[in-house]
Short mmCIF file of C-alpha atoms and ligand atoms in Angstrom, two decimals:
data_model
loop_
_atom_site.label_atom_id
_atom_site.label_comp_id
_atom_site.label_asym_id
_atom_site.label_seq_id
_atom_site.Cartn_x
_atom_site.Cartn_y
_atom_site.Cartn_z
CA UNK H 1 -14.98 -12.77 -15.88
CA UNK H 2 -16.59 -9.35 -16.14
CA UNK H 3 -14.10 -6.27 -16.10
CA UNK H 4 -16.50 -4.89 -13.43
CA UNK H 5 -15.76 -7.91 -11.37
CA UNK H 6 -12.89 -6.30 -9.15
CA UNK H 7 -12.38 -9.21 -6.35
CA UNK H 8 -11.39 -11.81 -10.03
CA UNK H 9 -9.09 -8.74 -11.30
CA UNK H 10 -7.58 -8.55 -7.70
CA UNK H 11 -6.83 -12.21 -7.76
CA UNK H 12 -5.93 -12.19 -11.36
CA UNK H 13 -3.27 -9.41 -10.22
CA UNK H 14 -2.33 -10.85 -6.46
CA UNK H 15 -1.38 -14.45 -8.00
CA UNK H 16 0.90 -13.10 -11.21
CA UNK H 17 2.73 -10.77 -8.25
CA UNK H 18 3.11 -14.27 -6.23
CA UNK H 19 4.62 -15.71 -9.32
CA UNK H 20 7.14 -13.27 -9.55
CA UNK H 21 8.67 -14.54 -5.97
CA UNK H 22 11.56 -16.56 -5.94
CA UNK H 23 13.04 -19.08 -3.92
CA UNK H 24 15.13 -17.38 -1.04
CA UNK H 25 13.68 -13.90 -1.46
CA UNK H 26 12.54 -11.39 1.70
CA UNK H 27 9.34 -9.70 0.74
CA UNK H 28 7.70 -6.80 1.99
CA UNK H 29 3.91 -8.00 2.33
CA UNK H 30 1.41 -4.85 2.24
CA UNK H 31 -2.14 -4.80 3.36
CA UNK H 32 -5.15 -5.15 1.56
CA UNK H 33 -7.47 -7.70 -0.12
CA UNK H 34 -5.17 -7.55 -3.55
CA UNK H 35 -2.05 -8.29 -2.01
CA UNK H 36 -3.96 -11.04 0.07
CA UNK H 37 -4.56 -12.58 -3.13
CA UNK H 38 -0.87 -12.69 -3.32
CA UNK H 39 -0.28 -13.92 0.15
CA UNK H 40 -2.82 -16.99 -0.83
CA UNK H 41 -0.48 -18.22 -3.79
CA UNK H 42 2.52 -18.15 -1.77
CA UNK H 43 1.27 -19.73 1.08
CA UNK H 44 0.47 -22.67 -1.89
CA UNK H 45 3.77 -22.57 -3.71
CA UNK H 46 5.46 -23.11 -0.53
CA UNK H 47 3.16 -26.20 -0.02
CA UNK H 48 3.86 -27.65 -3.49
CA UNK H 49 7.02 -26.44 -4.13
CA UNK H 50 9.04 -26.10 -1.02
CA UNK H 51 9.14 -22.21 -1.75
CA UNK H 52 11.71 -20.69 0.92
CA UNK H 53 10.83 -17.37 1.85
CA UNK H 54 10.42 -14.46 4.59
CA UNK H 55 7.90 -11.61 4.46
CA UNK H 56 7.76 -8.34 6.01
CA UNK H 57 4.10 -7.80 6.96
CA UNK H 58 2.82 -3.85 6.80
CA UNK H 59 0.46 -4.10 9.65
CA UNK H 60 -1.35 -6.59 12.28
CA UNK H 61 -3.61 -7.60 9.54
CA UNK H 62 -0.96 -8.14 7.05
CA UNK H 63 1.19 -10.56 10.18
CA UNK H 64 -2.32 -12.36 11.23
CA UNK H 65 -2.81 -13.30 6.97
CA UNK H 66 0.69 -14.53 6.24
CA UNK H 67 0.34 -16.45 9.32
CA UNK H 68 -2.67 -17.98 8.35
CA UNK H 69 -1.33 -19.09 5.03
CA UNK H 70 2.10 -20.19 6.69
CA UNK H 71 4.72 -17.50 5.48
CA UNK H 72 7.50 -17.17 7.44
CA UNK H 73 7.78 -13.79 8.87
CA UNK H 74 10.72 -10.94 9.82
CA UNK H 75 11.33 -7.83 10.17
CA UNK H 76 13.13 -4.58 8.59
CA UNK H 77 15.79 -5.23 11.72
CA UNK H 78 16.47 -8.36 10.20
CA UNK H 79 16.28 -7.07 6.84
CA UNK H 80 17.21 -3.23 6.32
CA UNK H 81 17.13 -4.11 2.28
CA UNK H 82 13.60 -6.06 0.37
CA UNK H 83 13.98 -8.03 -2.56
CA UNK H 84 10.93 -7.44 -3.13
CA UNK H 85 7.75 -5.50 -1.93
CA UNK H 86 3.88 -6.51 -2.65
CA UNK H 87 1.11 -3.81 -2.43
CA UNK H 88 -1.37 -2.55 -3.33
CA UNK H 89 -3.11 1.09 -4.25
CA UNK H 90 -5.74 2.92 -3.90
CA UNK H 91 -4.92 5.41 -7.37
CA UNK H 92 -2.34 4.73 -9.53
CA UNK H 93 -1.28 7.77 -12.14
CA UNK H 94 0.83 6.97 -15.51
CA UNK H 95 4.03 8.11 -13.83
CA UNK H 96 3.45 5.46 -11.04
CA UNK H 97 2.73 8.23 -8.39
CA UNK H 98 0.38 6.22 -5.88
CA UNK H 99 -2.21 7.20 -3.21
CA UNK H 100 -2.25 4.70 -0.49
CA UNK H 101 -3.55 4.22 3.24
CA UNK H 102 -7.35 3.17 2.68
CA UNK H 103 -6.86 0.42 5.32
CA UNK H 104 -4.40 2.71 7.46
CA UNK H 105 -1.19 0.87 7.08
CA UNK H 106 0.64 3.58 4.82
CA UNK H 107 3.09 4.31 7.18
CA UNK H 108 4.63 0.82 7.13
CA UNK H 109 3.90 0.66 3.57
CA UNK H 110 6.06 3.46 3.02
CA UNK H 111 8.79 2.15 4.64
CA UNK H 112 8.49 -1.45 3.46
CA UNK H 113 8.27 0.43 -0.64
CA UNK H 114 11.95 2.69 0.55
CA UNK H 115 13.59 -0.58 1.56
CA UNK H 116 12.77 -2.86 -1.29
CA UNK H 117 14.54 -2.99 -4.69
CA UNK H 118 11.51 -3.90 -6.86
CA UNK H 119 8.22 -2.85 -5.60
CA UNK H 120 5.00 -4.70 -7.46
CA UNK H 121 1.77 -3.07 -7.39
CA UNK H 122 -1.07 -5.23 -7.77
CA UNK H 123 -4.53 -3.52 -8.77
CA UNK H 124 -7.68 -3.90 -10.37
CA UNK H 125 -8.54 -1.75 -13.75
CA UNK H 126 -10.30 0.72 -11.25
CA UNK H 127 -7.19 1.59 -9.70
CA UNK H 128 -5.65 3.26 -12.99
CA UNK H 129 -6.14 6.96 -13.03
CA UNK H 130 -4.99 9.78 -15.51
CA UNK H 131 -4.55 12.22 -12.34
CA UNK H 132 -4.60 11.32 -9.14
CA UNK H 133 -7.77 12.68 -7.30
CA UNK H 134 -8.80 10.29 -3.93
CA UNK H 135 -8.46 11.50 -0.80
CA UNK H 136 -4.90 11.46 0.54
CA UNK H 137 -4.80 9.72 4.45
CA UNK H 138 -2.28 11.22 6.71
CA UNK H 139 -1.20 9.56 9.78
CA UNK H 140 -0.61 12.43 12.78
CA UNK H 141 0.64 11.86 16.10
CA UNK H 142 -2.25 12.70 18.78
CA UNK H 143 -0.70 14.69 20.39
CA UNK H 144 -0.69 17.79 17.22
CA UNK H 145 -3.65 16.20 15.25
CA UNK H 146 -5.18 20.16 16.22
CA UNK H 147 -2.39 21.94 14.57
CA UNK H 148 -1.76 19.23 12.04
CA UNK H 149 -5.38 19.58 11.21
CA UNK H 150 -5.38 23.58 10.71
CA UNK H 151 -2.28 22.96 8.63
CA UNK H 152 -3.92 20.81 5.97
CA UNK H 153 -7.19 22.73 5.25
CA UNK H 154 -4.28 25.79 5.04
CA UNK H 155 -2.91 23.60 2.11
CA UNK H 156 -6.22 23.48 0.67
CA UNK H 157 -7.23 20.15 2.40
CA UNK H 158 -11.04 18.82 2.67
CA UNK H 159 -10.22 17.38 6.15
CA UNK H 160 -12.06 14.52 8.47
CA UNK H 161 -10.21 12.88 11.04
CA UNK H 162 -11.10 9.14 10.14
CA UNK H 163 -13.47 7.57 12.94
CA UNK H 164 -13.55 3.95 13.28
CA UNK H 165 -16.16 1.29 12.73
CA UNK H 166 -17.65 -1.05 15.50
CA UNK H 167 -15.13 1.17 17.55
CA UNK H 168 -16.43 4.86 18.81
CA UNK H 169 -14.29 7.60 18.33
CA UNK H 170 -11.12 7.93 15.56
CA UNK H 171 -9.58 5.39 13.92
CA UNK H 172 -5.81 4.28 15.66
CA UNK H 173 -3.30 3.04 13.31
CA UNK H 174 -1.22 -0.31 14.17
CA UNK H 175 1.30 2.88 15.05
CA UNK H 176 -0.65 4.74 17.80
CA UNK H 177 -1.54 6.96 15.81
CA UNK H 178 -4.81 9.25 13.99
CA UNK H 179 -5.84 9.43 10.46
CA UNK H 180 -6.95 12.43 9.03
CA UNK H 181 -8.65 12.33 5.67
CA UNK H 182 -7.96 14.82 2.90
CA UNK H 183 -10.06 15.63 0.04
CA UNK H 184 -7.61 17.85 -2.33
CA UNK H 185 -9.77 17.73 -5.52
CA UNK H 186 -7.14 16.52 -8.79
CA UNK H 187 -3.57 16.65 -7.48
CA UNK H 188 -1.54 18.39 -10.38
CA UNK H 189 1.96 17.93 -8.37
CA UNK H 190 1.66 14.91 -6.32
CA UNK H 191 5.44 15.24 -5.46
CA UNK H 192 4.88 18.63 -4.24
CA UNK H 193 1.65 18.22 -2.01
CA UNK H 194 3.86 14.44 -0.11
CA UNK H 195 6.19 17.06 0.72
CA UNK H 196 4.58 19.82 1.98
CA UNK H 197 2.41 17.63 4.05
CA UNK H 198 5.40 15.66 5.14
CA UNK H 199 6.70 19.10 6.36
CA UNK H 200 4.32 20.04 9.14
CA UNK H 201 5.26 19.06 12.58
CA UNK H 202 3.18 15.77 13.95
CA UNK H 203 3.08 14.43 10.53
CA UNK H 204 4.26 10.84 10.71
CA UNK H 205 3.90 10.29 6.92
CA UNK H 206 0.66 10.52 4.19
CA UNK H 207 -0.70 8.30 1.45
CA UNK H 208 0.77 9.75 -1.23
CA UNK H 209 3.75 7.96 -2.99
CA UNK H 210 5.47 9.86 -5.44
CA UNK H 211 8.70 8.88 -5.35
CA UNK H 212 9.09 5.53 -6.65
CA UNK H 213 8.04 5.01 -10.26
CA UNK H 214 11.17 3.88 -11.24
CA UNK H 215 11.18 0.33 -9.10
CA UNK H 216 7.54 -0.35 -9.29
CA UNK H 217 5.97 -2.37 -11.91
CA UNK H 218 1.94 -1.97 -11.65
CA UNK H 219 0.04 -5.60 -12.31
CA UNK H 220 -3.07 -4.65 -13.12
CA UNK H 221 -5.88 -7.89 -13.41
CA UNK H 222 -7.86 -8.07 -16.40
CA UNK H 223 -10.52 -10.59 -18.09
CA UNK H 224 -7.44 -12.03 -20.35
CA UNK H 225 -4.50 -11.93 -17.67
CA UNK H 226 -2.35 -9.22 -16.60
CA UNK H 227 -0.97 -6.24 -17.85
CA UNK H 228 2.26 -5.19 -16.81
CA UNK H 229 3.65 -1.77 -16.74
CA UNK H 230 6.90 -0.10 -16.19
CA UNK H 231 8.27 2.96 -17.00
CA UNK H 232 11.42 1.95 -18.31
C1 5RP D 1 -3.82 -0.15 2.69
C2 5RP D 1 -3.59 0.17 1.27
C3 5RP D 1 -4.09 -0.83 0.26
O1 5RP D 1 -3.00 -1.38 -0.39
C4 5RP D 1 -5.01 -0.14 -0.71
O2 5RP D 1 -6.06 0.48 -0.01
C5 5RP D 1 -5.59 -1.14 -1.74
O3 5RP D 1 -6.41 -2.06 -1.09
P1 5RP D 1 -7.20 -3.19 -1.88
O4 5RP D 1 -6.16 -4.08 -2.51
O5 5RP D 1 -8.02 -3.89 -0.83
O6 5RP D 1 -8.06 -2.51 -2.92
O7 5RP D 1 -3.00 1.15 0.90
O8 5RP D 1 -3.34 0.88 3.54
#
């Protein structure tokens, strides 16, 4: 394998983090075609090896996988506390500060990360940034996406409301809700800029992550096998 081959790396990463998993663990399940990787080995290990588990899926997409590959599913009524969470990222800095949301399911990504004790992040190389720069989604209730979208270019926001594909008009998350898009060049304080945005009234919650370094470990796929990273 290449290193510019980023579906291997993505499997490379999504099977390790389904390694991890043991036997009677609830995991959150996030969205995305890394942590589907993930999703595929435990579907097998429960196959082979009688693997008992529950997930938490992040989003329709997330449910309709696990489903597919036979993990039992619950939810965060069931299971206030995670043993574990999968995920991915879109940007990953060296103080495990994320940017999320490319497929729209930050929202219940966010809360799936809070409620888990260990989080694993499963990325290609790409992922790994020295400051975080992509565009940060926000997901804004309808009903203030006007005033929420003043606010943002006020914080110095490139804005687009997201519009969907094969579907005219903006993209609705699994929530009800809009995405707006914001372009805020390199983020210097990522910690600052989640809560300032999370401030303004008819936010429901944005892409960036700032606040967990300290329970994630970052799998990131390589030619040779994994690296793993922690801070501790
Ligand atoms: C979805 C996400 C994804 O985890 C993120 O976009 C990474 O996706 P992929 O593993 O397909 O590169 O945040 O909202």
């Amino acid at each position: 394998m290449s290193a510019l081959d980023p579906v291997a790396a993505k499997r490379i990463a999504g099977y390790r983090a389904a390694g991890e998993v043991r036997d009677g663990m609830v995991v959150g399940l996030g969205t995305g075609s890394t942590v589907f990787f993930a999703m595929e080995r435990l579907g097998e290990r429960i196959t082979e090896e009688g693997l008992s588990i529950a997930g938490v899926p992040t989003s329709y997409q997330a449910a309709m996988r696990a489903r597919r590959y036979g993990l039992p599913l619950t939810d965060l009524d069931e299971h206030p506390e995670l043993d574990l969470a999968i995920d991915g990222a879109d940007q990953v800095d060296p103080l495990f500060r994320l940017i999320k949301g490319r497929g729209a399911a930050l929202l219940r990504e966010k809360c799936v990360c809070d409620a888990a004790r260990e989080v694993l992040i499963v990325v290609d190389p790409s992922k790994m940034v020295e400051t975080l720069d992509a565009g940060v989604p926000v997901e804004v209730l309808p009903f203030a996406a006007g005033t929420v979208f003043r606010r943002l270019e006020a914080l110095g926001a490139d804005a687009v409301l997201r519009e969907g594909v094969r579907k005219d008009g903006p993209v609705i998350t699994d929530n009800g809700n809009f995405i707006i898009d914001c372009g805020f060049g390199a983020i210097t304080d990522p910690g600052r800029l989640e809560v300032e945005i999370g401030s303004i009234p008819g936010v429901m919650g944005c892409g960036l992550f700032s606040i967990y370094g300290e329970k994630i470990t970052v799998i990131v796929g390589e030619e040779n096998g994994c690296r793993i990273l922690s801070l501790g």
